[in-house]
Amino acid sequence: MIKKIKVKSPANIAFIKYWGQKDNQLIIPYNDSFSMNLSACLTYLEGEILENKEIKEVFIKDYKKENFLKANTEILNKIISFYSTAKKFLNSKKDFGFRIYSKNTFPKKSGIAGSASFFSALALFFATAFEKKLNQKQLSILARLSGSGSACRSIPDGFSWWRKGNNNETSYAYSLAPPNFWDLRDLVLIVNPQEKKVGSYEGHQQATTSFFFKFRLKELKKRLIMIKKAFFKKDFSLFGQLLEEDALSMHIVMMTQRPPLYYWSEKTFSLIKKIVELRKSGKMEGYYTIDAGENIHLICQKNDYQQFIDYFKEQPEILKIIDNQPSTGAKIIEII
Ligand code: PMV
């Protein structure tokens, strides 16, 4: 019998974002999305499988903290509910207790997709603990059902495309290209490691109240086709322009939905201006994207990234820079 499973899974940064859910039970999005797995933003999860099925315990070690602390009731309930979803999805009669230890190499809930890395790792842990062999598509569907939709994009390797689909079987992510296809960098410019106040799940529910939402969906059709072409051609200027446009389009929806969500701070805006200025100067070519948080993701190519790091580490807004390359998806480290 399996006693312990160790897994790791990356966060991912979306070049084309998912915002709004057509079905908030099955987490079916309104549009396809496209992301890259991040080599330096990882969740390491170690789960013990216990015969006493009453024990359901989760301990989390936050970024830069010394000790593992018991997860709060809200998180624990989400995990227990995902355990039931996984059992049903996997059609398993088995029941078990678990004690989970999870740690991140980056601050969570600050726009670096901590829930994607955590829930994709958890999906892999549950599938293995229920002793079901899933293919990548099925594992991606299971990760999507966790409630953090973008977790499905952390399952395949490298660059992931989440096909929106229209039901449980047809909405999943697959690898558009392996990590070594294009040496893009995502420099996460951390201006605030504090947790955000409104989580994505609540935010998704109000997306359609924005007057801009319908327009976003319409223009997304073109953008999705164009970015795929730019990606395969490695046309970085067009690729960057499209990913920036998409980040802005998502944030316009966020800011105009009711109640509005403003994730940006003055520091976010100040960095946006610096990235655009550097680009205009012709010295370095980088593009920004922002998730549900105030930290910025600067996307650049290998030839510019060291210069960007040297520049941004001197900027007063920045507390830390996380340097990411494209990475593999969720993986089992060890089964004991
Ligand atoms: O994965 P969720 O359901 O928590 O939603 C997060 C969505 C964004 O990170 C804001 C955008 C994206 O596509 O990653």
mmCIF file of C-alpha atoms and ligand atoms in Angstrom:
data_model
loop_
_atom_site.group_PDB
_atom_site.id
_atom_site.type_symbol
_atom_site.label_atom_id
_atom_site.label_comp_id
_atom_site.label_asym_id
_atom_site.label_seq_id
_atom_site.Cartn_x
_atom_site.Cartn_y
_atom_site.Cartn_z
ATOM 1 C CA MET A 1 0.000 0.000 0.000
ATOM 2 C CA ILE A 2 1.190 3.522 -0.781
ATOM 3 C CA LYS A 3 2.156 5.422 2.384
ATOM 4 C CA LYS A 4 3.475 8.696 1.094
ATOM 5 C CA ILE A 5 3.493 10.626 -2.188
ATOM 6 C CA LYS A 6 5.706 13.591 -3.025
ATOM 7 C CA VAL A 7 4.807 15.800 -5.977
ATOM 8 C CA LYS A 8 5.774 19.175 -7.372
ATOM 9 C CA SER A 9 3.902 21.488 -9.685
ATOM 10 C CA PRO A 10 4.553 24.917 -11.226
ATOM 11 C CA ALA A 11 2.496 28.075 -11.251
ATOM 12 C CA ASN A 12 1.795 29.346 -14.751
ATOM 13 C CA ILE A 13 1.563 32.770 -16.323
ATOM 14 C CA ALA A 14 -1.177 33.292 -18.880
ATOM 15 C CA PHE A 15 -0.371 35.196 -22.077
ATOM 16 C CA ILE A 16 -4.066 34.997 -22.906
ATOM 17 C CA LYS A 17 -6.096 35.099 -19.716
ATOM 18 C CA TYR A 18 -9.178 33.305 -18.559
ATOM 19 C CA TRP A 19 -11.624 35.540 -16.754
ATOM 20 C CA GLY A 20 -15.292 34.606 -16.257
ATOM 21 C CA GLN A 21 -16.876 31.174 -15.906
ATOM 22 C CA LYS A 22 -19.706 29.878 -18.074
ATOM 23 C CA ASP A 23 -20.257 27.119 -15.517
ATOM 24 C CA ASN A 24 -19.035 27.837 -12.001
ATOM 25 C CA GLN A 25 -19.525 24.273 -10.768
ATOM 26 C CA LEU A 26 -17.557 22.574 -13.533
ATOM 27 C CA ILE A 27 -15.312 25.647 -14.011
ATOM 28 C CA ILE A 28 -15.918 25.933 -17.750
ATOM 29 C CA PRO A 29 -14.446 29.228 -19.025
ATOM 30 C CA TYR A 30 -15.837 31.564 -21.686
ATOM 31 C CA ASN A 31 -12.629 31.495 -23.706
ATOM 32 C CA ASP A 32 -9.500 29.485 -24.464
ATOM 33 C CA SER A 33 -6.378 30.596 -22.609
ATOM 34 C CA PHE A 34 -2.653 30.128 -23.122
ATOM 35 C CA SER A 35 0.171 30.037 -20.572
ATOM 36 C CA MET A 36 3.725 29.088 -19.709
ATOM 37 C CA ASN A 37 4.709 26.993 -16.698
ATOM 38 C CA LEU A 38 7.165 28.739 -14.382
ATOM 39 C CA SER A 39 10.426 27.066 -13.364
ATOM 40 C CA ALA A 40 10.983 29.037 -10.149
ATOM 41 C CA CYS A 41 7.398 29.304 -8.821
ATOM 42 C CA LEU A 42 6.722 25.830 -7.520
ATOM 43 C CA THR A 43 4.564 24.046 -4.979
ATOM 44 C CA TYR A 44 6.155 21.037 -3.275
ATOM 45 C CA LEU A 45 3.486 18.824 -1.761
ATOM 46 C CA GLU A 46 4.038 15.780 0.385
ATOM 47 C CA GLY A 47 1.006 13.731 1.372
ATOM 48 C CA GLU A 48 0.773 10.837 3.815
ATOM 49 C CA ILE A 49 -2.034 8.371 3.215
ATOM 50 C CA LEU A 50 -3.606 7.193 6.456
ATOM 51 C CA GLU A 51 -5.784 4.196 7.235
ATOM 52 C CA ASN A 52 -7.845 6.292 9.626
ATOM 53 C CA LYS A 53 -10.101 8.003 7.112
ATOM 54 C CA GLU A 54 -11.323 10.521 9.691
ATOM 55 C CA ILE A 55 -7.954 12.294 9.661
ATOM 56 C CA LYS A 56 -7.861 15.060 7.079
ATOM 57 C CA GLU A 57 -5.027 17.443 7.929
ATOM 58 C CA VAL A 58 -3.189 20.056 5.903
ATOM 59 C CA PHE A 59 -0.108 22.024 6.912
ATOM 60 C CA ILE A 60 1.254 24.886 4.874
ATOM 61 C CA LYS A 61 4.636 26.556 5.055
ATOM 62 C CA ASP A 62 4.356 30.028 3.635
ATOM 63 C CA TYR A 63 7.081 31.601 1.558
ATOM 64 C CA LYS A 64 10.090 32.505 3.717
ATOM 65 C CA LYS A 65 8.473 31.113 6.910
ATOM 66 C CA GLU A 66 10.260 28.615 9.142
ATOM 67 C CA ASN A 67 7.387 26.364 10.147
ATOM 68 C CA PHE A 68 4.439 24.511 8.735
ATOM 69 C CA LEU A 69 1.137 25.850 10.112
ATOM 70 C CA LYS A 70 -2.272 24.184 10.108
ATOM 71 C CA ALA A 71 -4.338 25.359 7.116
ATOM 72 C CA ASN A 72 -7.285 27.548 8.043
ATOM 73 C CA THR A 73 -10.822 26.107 7.908
ATOM 74 C CA GLU A 74 -11.642 27.751 4.569
ATOM 75 C CA ILE A 75 -8.656 26.161 2.806
ATOM 76 C CA LEU A 76 -9.133 22.828 4.576
ATOM 77 C CA ASN A 77 -12.793 22.703 3.504
ATOM 78 C CA LYS A 78 -11.831 23.415 -0.116
ATOM 79 C CA ILE A 79 -9.321 20.558 0.003
ATOM 80 C CA ILE A 80 -11.803 18.137 1.602
ATOM 81 C CA SER A 81 -14.387 19.102 -0.988
ATOM 82 C CA PHE A 82 -11.834 18.507 -3.769
ATOM 83 C CA TYR A 83 -11.089 15.094 -2.217
ATOM 84 C CA SER A 84 -14.796 14.197 -2.647
ATOM 85 C CA THR A 85 -14.820 15.578 -6.212
ATOM 86 C CA ALA A 86 -11.713 13.519 -7.045
ATOM 87 C CA LYS A 87 -13.211 10.348 -5.541
ATOM 88 C CA LYS A 88 -16.340 10.820 -7.655
ATOM 89 C CA PHE A 89 -14.414 11.760 -10.815
ATOM 90 C CA LEU A 90 -12.138 8.743 -10.408
ATOM 91 C CA ASN A 91 -15.072 6.506 -9.680
ATOM 92 C CA SER A 92 -13.315 5.123 -6.613
ATOM 93 C CA LYS A 93 -14.800 3.173 -3.737
ATOM 94 C CA LYS A 94 -11.667 3.755 -1.689
ATOM 95 C CA ASP A 95 -11.526 6.159 1.250
ATOM 96 C CA PHE A 96 -8.456 7.277 3.119
ATOM 97 C CA GLY A 97 -7.249 9.845 5.600
ATOM 98 C CA PHE A 98 -4.449 12.218 4.665
ATOM 99 C CA ARG A 99 -1.887 14.519 6.179
ATOM 100 C CA ILE A 100 -0.553 16.995 3.637
ATOM 101 C CA TYR A 101 2.484 19.265 3.879
ATOM 102 C CA SER A 102 2.736 21.935 1.218
ATOM 103 C CA LYS A 103 5.284 24.666 0.621
ATOM 104 C CA ASN A 104 5.804 27.251 -2.082
ATOM 105 C CA THR A 105 8.951 28.817 -3.475
ATOM 106 C CA PHE A 106 7.059 32.123 -3.900
ATOM 107 C CA PRO A 107 4.457 34.258 -2.066
ATOM 108 C CA LYS A 108 0.917 32.962 -2.533
ATOM 109 C CA LYS A 109 -2.289 34.868 -3.387
ATOM 110 C CA SER A 110 -0.391 37.776 -4.874
ATOM 111 C CA GLY A 111 -0.993 37.287 -8.576
ATOM 112 C CA ILE A 112 1.521 34.496 -9.136
ATOM 113 C CA ALA A 113 -1.050 31.715 -9.515
ATOM 114 C CA GLY A 114 -0.283 29.996 -6.216
ATOM 115 C CA SER A 115 -3.650 28.293 -6.367
ATOM 116 C CA ALA A 116 -2.787 26.835 -9.803
ATOM 117 C CA SER A 117 0.433 25.239 -8.563
ATOM 118 C CA PHE A 118 -1.161 24.031 -5.312
ATOM 119 C CA PHE A 119 -4.323 22.545 -6.838
ATOM 120 C CA SER A 120 -2.521 20.913 -9.762
ATOM 121 C CA ALA A 121 -0.142 19.302 -7.244
ATOM 122 C CA LEU A 122 -3.138 18.228 -5.165
ATOM 123 C CA ALA A 123 -4.880 16.731 -8.236
ATOM 124 C CA LEU A 124 -1.786 14.645 -8.950
ATOM 125 C CA PHE A 125 -1.572 13.603 -5.294
ATOM 126 C CA PHE A 126 -5.237 12.523 -5.129
ATOM 127 C CA ALA A 127 -5.133 10.649 -8.457
ATOM 128 C CA THR A 128 -2.044 8.743 -7.263
ATOM 129 C CA ALA A 129 -3.462 8.149 -3.784
ATOM 130 C CA PHE A 130 -6.700 6.735 -5.258
ATOM 131 C CA GLU A 131 -4.362 4.532 -7.341
ATOM 132 C CA LYS A 132 -5.844 5.605 -10.659
ATOM 133 C CA LYS A 133 -3.634 5.999 -13.704
ATOM 134 C CA LEU A 134 -4.847 9.076 -15.538
ATOM 135 C CA ASN A 135 -3.630 10.383 -18.842
ATOM 136 C CA GLN A 136 -2.677 14.041 -19.075
ATOM 137 C CA LYS A 137 -6.052 15.134 -20.401
ATOM 138 C CA GLN A 138 -7.934 13.454 -17.534
ATOM 139 C CA LEU A 139 -5.514 14.839 -14.957
ATOM 140 C CA SER A 140 -5.968 18.298 -16.417
ATOM 141 C CA ILE A 141 -9.766 17.920 -16.159
ATOM 142 C CA LEU A 142 -9.414 16.829 -12.533
ATOM 143 C CA ALA A 143 -7.174 19.838 -11.762
ATOM 144 C CA ARG A 144 -9.764 22.150 -13.374
ATOM 145 C CA LEU A 145 -12.465 20.711 -11.114
ATOM 146 C CA SER A 146 -10.479 21.849 -8.051
ATOM 147 C CA GLY A 147 -12.127 25.261 -8.387
ATOM 148 C CA SER A 148 -8.931 26.965 -9.527
ATOM 149 C CA GLY A 149 -9.485 26.614 -13.270
ATOM 150 C CA SER A 150 -5.987 27.694 -14.271
ATOM 151 C CA ALA A 151 -4.603 24.681 -12.331
ATOM 152 C CA CYS A 152 -5.439 22.600 -15.424
ATOM 153 C CA ARG A 153 -2.743 24.493 -17.365
ATOM 154 C CA SER A 154 -0.042 23.482 -14.849
ATOM 155 C CA ILE A 155 -0.432 19.784 -15.711
ATOM 156 C CA PRO A 156 1.074 19.583 -19.243
ATOM 157 C CA ASP A 157 4.706 20.512 -19.919
ATOM 158 C CA GLY A 158 5.944 23.867 -21.144
ATOM 159 C CA PHE A 159 3.415 26.038 -22.943
ATOM 160 C CA SER A 160 -0.193 25.055 -22.215
ATOM 161 C CA TRP A 161 -3.334 25.754 -24.137
ATOM 162 C CA TRP A 162 -6.640 25.403 -22.263
ATOM 163 C CA ARG A 163 -9.369 24.538 -24.715
ATOM 164 C CA LYS A 164 -12.517 26.027 -23.233
ATOM 165 C CA GLY A 165 -14.731 23.158 -24.393
ATOM 166 C CA ASN A 166 -18.376 23.076 -23.481
ATOM 167 C CA ASN A 167 -18.653 20.276 -20.947
ATOM 168 C CA ASN A 168 -16.577 18.363 -18.423
ATOM 169 C CA GLU A 169 -14.838 16.139 -21.000
ATOM 170 C CA THR A 170 -14.013 18.803 -23.561
ATOM 171 C CA SER A 171 -12.537 21.510 -21.296
ATOM 172 C CA TYR A 172 -8.865 20.701 -20.619
ATOM 173 C CA ALA A 173 -5.303 21.876 -21.221
ATOM 174 C CA TYR A 174 -2.667 20.344 -23.450
ATOM 175 C CA SER A 175 0.925 21.175 -24.272
ATOM 176 C CA LEU A 176 1.257 23.433 -27.291
ATOM 177 C CA ALA A 177 5.061 23.158 -27.153
ATOM 178 C CA PRO A 178 7.687 21.728 -24.757
ATOM 179 C CA PRO A 179 9.655 24.013 -22.383
ATOM 180 C CA ASN A 180 12.693 24.135 -24.686
ATOM 181 C CA PHE A 181 10.654 25.401 -27.657
ATOM 182 C CA TRP A 182 11.362 29.061 -26.875
ATOM 183 C CA ASP A 183 13.623 30.443 -24.161
ATOM 184 C CA LEU A 184 11.216 33.079 -22.895
ATOM 185 C CA ARG A 185 11.699 34.497 -19.408
ATOM 186 C CA ASP A 186 9.108 35.633 -16.929
ATOM 187 C CA LEU A 187 10.686 37.987 -14.414
ATOM 188 C CA VAL A 188 8.161 38.364 -11.620
ATOM 189 C CA LEU A 189 8.684 41.847 -10.219
ATOM 190 C CA ILE A 190 7.395 41.654 -6.676
ATOM 191 C CA VAL A 191 6.230 44.944 -5.245
ATOM 192 C CA ASN A 192 4.035 43.491 -2.528
ATOM 193 C CA PRO A 193 4.146 39.934 -1.171
ATOM 194 C CA GLN A 194 0.952 40.427 0.904
ATOM 195 C CA GLU A 195 -2.122 38.368 0.110
ATOM 196 C CA LYS A 196 -4.797 40.004 -2.046
ATOM 197 C CA LYS A 197 -8.196 40.737 -0.538
ATOM 198 C CA VAL A 198 -10.520 39.398 -3.235
ATOM 199 C CA GLY A 199 -9.741 35.962 -4.657
ATOM 200 C CA SER A 200 -10.224 35.001 -8.309
ATOM 201 C CA TYR A 201 -13.183 32.681 -7.676
ATOM 202 C CA GLU A 202 -15.359 35.539 -6.385
ATOM 203 C CA GLY A 203 -14.059 37.805 -9.147
ATOM 204 C CA HIS A 204 -14.904 35.378 -11.974
ATOM 205 C CA GLN A 205 -18.565 35.374 -10.921
ATOM 206 C CA GLN A 206 -19.007 39.090 -11.656
ATOM 207 C CA ALA A 207 -17.061 39.237 -14.950
ATOM 208 C CA THR A 208 -20.174 39.334 -17.148
ATOM 209 C CA THR A 209 -21.463 42.448 -15.350
ATOM 210 C CA SER A 210 -18.749 44.480 -17.112
ATOM 211 C CA PHE A 211 -19.909 46.419 -20.185
ATOM 212 C CA PHE A 212 -16.562 45.460 -21.734
ATOM 213 C CA PHE A 213 -16.923 41.694 -21.298
ATOM 214 C CA LYS A 214 -18.741 40.991 -24.588
ATOM 215 C CA PHE A 215 -16.251 43.108 -26.499
ATOM 216 C CA ARG A 216 -13.359 41.232 -24.874
ATOM 217 C CA LEU A 217 -14.775 37.881 -25.974
ATOM 218 C CA LYS A 218 -15.225 39.157 -29.513
ATOM 219 C CA GLU A 219 -11.672 40.477 -29.871
ATOM 220 C CA LEU A 220 -10.285 37.372 -28.145
ATOM 221 C CA LYS A 221 -11.291 35.228 -31.110
ATOM 222 C CA LYS A 222 -8.823 37.129 -33.315
ATOM 223 C CA ARG A 223 -6.182 37.451 -30.622
ATOM 224 C CA LEU A 224 -6.105 33.709 -29.920
ATOM 225 C CA ILE A 225 -5.438 32.944 -33.582
ATOM 226 C CA MET A 226 -2.818 35.676 -33.889
ATOM 227 C CA ILE A 227 -0.877 34.765 -30.752
ATOM 228 C CA LYS A 228 -0.630 31.125 -31.753
ATOM 229 C CA LYS A 229 0.855 32.190 -35.089
ATOM 230 C CA ALA A 230 3.259 34.667 -33.449
ATOM 231 C CA PHE A 231 4.300 31.954 -30.966
ATOM 232 C CA PHE A 232 5.167 29.367 -33.605
ATOM 233 C CA LYS A 233 6.981 31.988 -35.682
ATOM 234 C CA LYS A 234 8.755 33.246 -32.525
ATOM 235 C CA ASP A 235 7.757 36.766 -33.534
ATOM 236 C CA PHE A 236 8.471 38.273 -30.119
ATOM 237 C CA SER A 237 7.301 41.818 -30.893
ATOM 238 C CA LEU A 238 3.875 40.699 -32.074
ATOM 239 C CA PHE A 239 3.667 38.070 -29.330
ATOM 240 C CA GLY A 240 4.471 40.684 -26.677
ATOM 241 C CA GLN A 241 2.035 43.217 -28.046
ATOM 242 C CA LEU A 242 -0.760 40.645 -27.966
ATOM 243 C CA LEU A 243 -0.064 39.441 -24.442
ATOM 244 C CA GLU A 244 0.047 43.013 -23.143
ATOM 245 C CA GLU A 245 -3.223 43.811 -24.892
ATOM 246 C CA ASP A 246 -4.820 40.769 -23.339
ATOM 247 C CA ALA A 247 -3.681 41.648 -19.812
ATOM 248 C CA LEU A 248 -5.118 45.136 -20.255
ATOM 249 C CA SER A 249 -8.343 43.774 -21.673
ATOM 250 C CA MET A 250 -8.792 41.435 -18.661
ATOM 251 C CA HIS A 251 -8.050 44.246 -16.203
ATOM 252 C CA ILE A 252 -10.537 46.556 -17.937
ATOM 253 C CA VAL A 253 -13.171 43.870 -17.362
ATOM 254 C CA MET A 254 -12.078 43.543 -13.728
ATOM 255 C CA MET A 255 -12.177 47.305 -13.162
ATOM 256 C CA THR A 256 -15.589 47.708 -14.812
ATOM 257 C CA GLN A 257 -17.367 44.702 -13.332
ATOM 258 C CA ARG A 258 -19.705 45.232 -10.401
ATOM 259 C CA PRO A 259 -18.373 45.473 -7.746
ATOM 260 C CA PRO A 260 -15.143 46.579 -9.453
ATOM 261 C CA LEU A 261 -11.805 44.936 -8.780
ATOM 262 C CA TYR A 262 -8.695 47.073 -8.804
ATOM 263 C CA TYR A 263 -5.666 44.858 -8.429
ATOM 264 C CA TRP A 264 -3.118 47.440 -9.555
ATOM 265 C CA SER A 265 -1.321 49.797 -7.216
ATOM 266 C CA GLU A 266 0.723 52.917 -7.939
ATOM 267 C CA LYS A 267 3.797 50.662 -7.975
ATOM 268 C CA THR A 268 2.255 48.430 -10.634
ATOM 269 C CA PHE A 269 1.546 51.424 -12.808
ATOM 270 C CA SER A 270 4.969 52.909 -12.278
ATOM 271 C CA LEU A 271 6.603 49.638 -13.440
ATOM 272 C CA ILE A 272 4.342 49.417 -16.485
ATOM 273 C CA LYS A 273 5.571 52.854 -17.540
ATOM 274 C CA LYS A 274 9.211 51.839 -17.028
ATOM 275 C CA ILE A 275 8.813 48.690 -19.145
ATOM 276 C CA VAL A 276 7.203 50.690 -21.946
ATOM 277 C CA GLU A 277 9.897 53.404 -21.759
ATOM 278 C CA LEU A 278 12.725 50.846 -21.916
ATOM 279 C CA ARG A 279 11.085 49.333 -24.957
ATOM 280 C CA LYS A 280 10.730 52.701 -26.654
ATOM 281 C CA SER A 281 14.402 53.460 -25.998
ATOM 282 C CA GLY A 282 15.299 50.348 -28.013
ATOM 283 C CA LYS A 283 17.621 49.118 -25.229
ATOM 284 C CA MET A 284 15.600 46.123 -24.074
ATOM 285 C CA GLU A 285 12.416 44.543 -25.339
ATOM 286 C CA GLY A 286 10.007 43.379 -22.658
ATOM 287 C CA TYR A 287 6.240 43.205 -22.258
ATOM 288 C CA TYR A 288 4.170 43.125 -19.096
ATOM 289 C CA THR A 289 1.293 41.021 -17.957
ATOM 290 C CA ILE A 290 -0.534 41.065 -14.625
ATOM 291 C CA ASP A 291 -2.740 38.466 -12.958
ATOM 292 C CA ALA A 292 -5.120 38.991 -10.053
ATOM 293 C CA GLY A 293 -2.595 40.881 -7.954
ATOM 294 C CA GLU A 294 -0.388 43.944 -8.053
ATOM 295 C CA ASN A 295 2.880 42.219 -8.999
ATOM 296 C CA ILE A 296 4.104 42.452 -12.573
ATOM 297 C CA HIS A 297 5.289 39.681 -14.855
ATOM 298 C CA LEU A 298 7.863 40.974 -17.305
ATOM 299 C CA ILE A 299 8.116 38.723 -20.345
ATOM 300 C CA CYS A 300 11.356 38.928 -22.295
ATOM 301 C CA GLN A 301 13.771 36.792 -24.263
ATOM 302 C CA LYS A 302 17.003 35.255 -23.013
ATOM 303 C CA ASN A 303 19.263 37.893 -24.600
ATOM 304 C CA ASP A 304 17.667 40.733 -22.579
ATOM 305 C CA TYR A 305 16.856 39.176 -19.245
ATOM 306 C CA GLN A 306 20.120 39.866 -17.392
ATOM 307 C CA GLN A 307 19.978 43.527 -18.391
ATOM 308 C CA PHE A 308 16.390 43.693 -17.148
ATOM 309 C CA ILE A 309 17.356 42.135 -13.818
ATOM 310 C CA ASP A 310 20.249 44.599 -13.414
ATOM 311 C CA TYR A 311 17.897 47.494 -14.149
ATOM 312 C CA PHE A 312 14.944 46.435 -12.021
ATOM 313 C CA LYS A 313 16.898 45.362 -8.948
ATOM 314 C CA GLU A 314 17.852 49.037 -8.559
ATOM 315 C CA GLN A 315 14.247 50.288 -8.771
ATOM 316 C CA PRO A 316 12.713 51.426 -5.448
ATOM 317 C CA GLU A 317 9.339 49.684 -6.038
ATOM 318 C CA ILE A 318 10.870 46.227 -6.273
ATOM 319 C CA LEU A 319 11.259 43.929 -3.269
ATOM 320 C CA LYS A 320 12.291 40.838 -5.144
ATOM 321 C CA ILE A 321 12.637 39.460 -8.659
ATOM 322 C CA ILE A 322 11.837 35.839 -9.466
ATOM 323 C CA ASP A 323 13.518 34.694 -12.657
ATOM 324 C CA ASN A 324 11.495 32.012 -14.475
ATOM 325 C CA GLN A 325 12.127 29.928 -17.535
ATOM 326 C CA PRO A 326 9.549 27.664 -19.186
ATOM 327 C CA SER A 327 9.154 24.524 -17.102
ATOM 328 C CA THR A 328 7.672 21.053 -17.121
ATOM 329 C CA GLY A 329 4.229 20.528 -15.590
ATOM 330 C CA ALA A 330 3.131 18.635 -12.464
ATOM 331 C CA LYS A 331 5.333 15.641 -11.649
ATOM 332 C CA ILE A 332 5.552 12.876 -9.066
ATOM 333 C CA ILE A 333 8.850 13.093 -7.195
ATOM 334 C CA GLU A 334 8.561 9.946 -5.095
ATOM 335 C CA ILE A 335 6.081 7.303 -4.026
ATOM 336 C CA ILE A 336 6.834 5.486 -0.765
HETATM 337 O O1 PMV B 1 -7.380 29.788 -11.710
HETATM 338 P P1 PMV B 1 -8.414 30.686 -11.113
HETATM 339 O O2 PMV B 1 -9.787 30.074 -11.294
HETATM 340 O O3 PMV B 1 -8.089 30.982 -9.703
HETATM 341 O O4 PMV B 1 -8.421 32.064 -11.919
HETATM 342 C C1 PMV B 1 -7.265 32.823 -12.128
HETATM 343 C C2 PMV B 1 -7.332 33.567 -13.415
HETATM 344 C C3 PMV B 1 -6.199 34.509 -13.699
HETATM 345 O O5 PMV B 1 -5.008 34.098 -13.054
HETATM 346 C C4 PMV B 1 -6.516 35.913 -13.220
HETATM 347 C C5 PMV B 1 -5.947 34.568 -15.217
HETATM 348 C C6 PMV B 1 -5.353 33.318 -15.811
HETATM 349 O O6 PMV B 1 -5.813 32.908 -16.881
HETATM 350 O O7 PMV B 1 -4.393 32.771 -15.231
#
